[in-house]
Amino acid sequence: MKSKPVYNPLTLDTSARRHVFVAEGQDAVAALNDIVYAAEQSNTANSKVRVLVACSESVLIDALQMEEMDTAFYVAGAERFIWEVHRMLRNAGVAETRIQLALAGNVARSVYCIHCGTIDGLVEDTTHTCTRCGTVLVVRDHFSRYHGAYMGVRA
Amino acid sequence: MNEKQALAVRVVDIKTISPCVKQFTLADAHGAALPAFSSGSHICVTFGDGQRAWRNAYSLIGDPGGLECYQIAVRKGNKEHSRGGSIYLHEAINTGDQLQISPPANFFPLARHARKHILIAGGIGITPILSHLAYLRRVNASYELHYAFRDDAFVDAFRQREDNHIHLYDATAGQRLDLTQALDRQPLGTHVYVCGPHSLITATRTAAAELGWPLDHIHSEEFAPLPSEDSQPFTVVIPSYGLTVNVAAEQSLLSALEDAGVLIASSCRAGRCGTCRIHVVEGSAEHRDQFLTEEERGMGLMLACVSRACGESLTVELLTP
């Protein structure tokens, strides 16, 4: 399935001068450990490393105000979180090539109910009962980057 | 150009912008509205003096909101390096004359989701930038313009209107555009559009890379490159037409084929759109386009508008449309 995201190992984007790391959860912080270290090692007078852990949406938006065209972003956490941050970064005009995502912690999927538009997180099964409309859903492999969730359709 | 889509237009106004630049206003020959276009678009103008025929691509410089006429600006080439089309437009075309044009096409559009736009122009490279500027002003977008020029300036239009987002650099007065200063400290979501000579585009990309920019935010359009001074003449053979055509040093392969009566669909005529691709059967091409991938080149494709032969001869076939 083409839409199913593939998460490549994080690599330090050496074309950027500043690096911002966004993480939610202990596993995510651990997942970023090596790359934060690499970024700090590459520190020059011009470059800077910022780490934001489990911040709220408003804190992240404020932090983005201070960033300029030379920044690369690394986001780690559960699937729903990383795609939410991805959407915020894209809305702020960050280039797709400057965003790296890492799945960390709970690997359960988020499911978007195509019948009522509800997104339920942490779904571990291939079938799921929508918590809002009660429809029994089959979780398809079709992933929506916009919603950061897999499509759930009536079984 | 697809001949069926060609439009007949009438020159309704000619204005002298500078000693070497004239602005032509074109309206539909039958008084109809012209096709809509987006900023950064160009048209291909076809004209001739009875002996020679030219097809030159020119950017539309007006606000894309206006459809009653198109405006283009033509810089007069010098006699040694030009193919003569711009000289003919300057010297022989008068108000009331008819020309044929292609519908507009755009290979230099604005990034729709950009938060801020930085326009950089060198010389006559200002032409596509003028339509971007008109559009960005109309929709109240955030922009900056950096314009470096010599004797071919559109500056009067800028000096009439106070705008601190516009930065002019007159080379004849020793003023220089500092690209590092222009690109440093720009907010997230900024896109750059640069049009001008190859050296300006390279310098912009280099400065951006040094400042840590992602290069997919740098958009460029090079002038329709005239064959560079080191270009050599060569012969091209088209077996299926039973034709052998000489391509002069100052002529492109595309225009040599057109002069010989071989019509190839073309649009940007500057190595960007890929419309005029042909197949190399024998000999090897010297690729000067910015369109084909290494893989496509390996398969024997080349663009007739800018690429030439390595050596004295090339055998090619046209692709069936």
PDB file of C-alpha atoms in Angstrom, chain B residues 44-47 49 52-58 75-89 224-227 247-259 266 268-269 305 308:
ATOM      1  CA  CYS B  44       5.587  31.554 -27.631  1.00  0.00           C
ATOM      2  CA  VAL B  45       5.417  34.227 -30.345  1.00  0.00           C
ATOM      3  CA  THR B  46       5.630  33.161 -34.009  1.00  0.00           C
ATOM      4  CA  PHE B  47       6.507  35.733 -36.663  1.00  0.00           C
ATOM      5  CA  ASP B  49       9.823  38.492 -42.451  1.00  0.00           C
ATOM      6  CA  ARG B  52      13.017  33.792 -41.996  1.00  0.00           C
ATOM      7  CA  ALA B  53      10.642  32.593 -39.287  1.00  0.00           C
ATOM      8  CA  TRP B  54      11.069  32.929 -35.556  1.00  0.00           C
ATOM      9  CA  ARG B  55       9.422  31.381 -32.517  1.00  0.00           C
ATOM     10  CA  ASN B  56      10.502  33.106 -29.361  1.00  0.00           C
ATOM     11  CA  ALA B  57       9.241  32.539 -25.821  1.00  0.00           C
ATOM     12  CA  TYR B  58       8.431  35.647 -23.767  1.00  0.00           C
ATOM     13  CA  ARG B  75      15.225  42.988 -25.064  1.00  0.00           C
ATOM     14  CA  LYS B  76      16.917  43.715 -28.365  1.00  0.00           C
ATOM     15  CA  GLY B  77      19.727  41.239 -28.938  1.00  0.00           C
ATOM     16  CA  ASN B  78      22.993  42.309 -30.476  1.00  0.00           C
ATOM     17  CA  LYS B  79      23.620  41.438 -34.089  1.00  0.00           C
ATOM     18  CA  GLU B  80      26.431  38.922 -33.519  1.00  0.00           C
ATOM     19  CA  HIS B  81      24.807  36.746 -30.875  1.00  0.00           C
ATOM     20  CA  SER B  82      21.094  37.060 -31.527  1.00  0.00           C
ATOM     21  CA  ARG B  83      19.108  34.947 -33.982  1.00  0.00           C
ATOM     22  CA  GLY B  84      17.541  38.212 -35.091  1.00  0.00           C
ATOM     23  CA  GLY B  85      13.996  37.716 -33.814  1.00  0.00           C
ATOM     24  CA  SER B  86      14.173  40.384 -31.132  1.00  0.00           C
ATOM     25  CA  ILE B  87      15.803  42.825 -33.571  1.00  0.00           C
ATOM     26  CA  TYR B  88      12.966  42.206 -36.032  1.00  0.00           C
ATOM     27  CA  LEU B  89      10.332  42.807 -33.311  1.00  0.00           C
ATOM     28  CA  ALA B 224      16.208  31.223 -23.056  1.00  0.00           C
ATOM     29  CA  PRO B 225      19.917  30.557 -23.344  1.00  0.00           C
ATOM     30  CA  LEU B 226      21.327  31.594 -26.666  1.00  0.00           C
ATOM     31  CA  PRO B 227      23.914  29.097 -27.788  1.00  0.00           C
ATOM     32  CA  VAL B 247      22.993  23.829 -37.482  1.00  0.00           C
ATOM     33  CA  ALA B 248      25.031  27.022 -37.303  1.00  0.00           C
ATOM     34  CA  ALA B 249      27.032  27.889 -34.183  1.00  0.00           C
ATOM     35  CA  GLU B 250      24.639  30.671 -33.200  1.00  0.00           C
ATOM     36  CA  GLN B 251      21.512  28.626 -33.940  1.00  0.00           C
ATOM     37  CA  SER B 252      19.660  26.047 -31.860  1.00  0.00           C
ATOM     38  CA  LEU B 253      18.913  22.572 -33.189  1.00  0.00           C
ATOM     39  CA  LEU B 254      15.190  23.288 -32.768  1.00  0.00           C
ATOM     40  CA  SER B 255      15.229  26.472 -34.832  1.00  0.00           C
ATOM     41  CA  ALA B 256      17.447  24.864 -37.501  1.00  0.00           C
ATOM     42  CA  LEU B 257      14.887  22.054 -37.874  1.00  0.00           C
ATOM     43  CA  GLU B 258      12.029  24.565 -37.974  1.00  0.00           C
ATOM     44  CA  ASP B 259      13.818  26.542 -40.688  1.00  0.00           C
ATOM     45  CA  SER B 266       7.903  23.201 -28.295  1.00  0.00           C
ATOM     46  CA  CYS B 268       9.551  27.080 -23.167  1.00  0.00           C
ATOM     47  CA  ARG B 269      12.407  26.761 -25.687  1.00  0.00           C
ATOM     48  CA  CYS B 305      15.866  23.672 -27.925  1.00  0.00           C
ATOM     49  CA  ARG B 308      23.668  20.195 -29.190  1.00  0.00           C
TER      50      ARG B 308
END
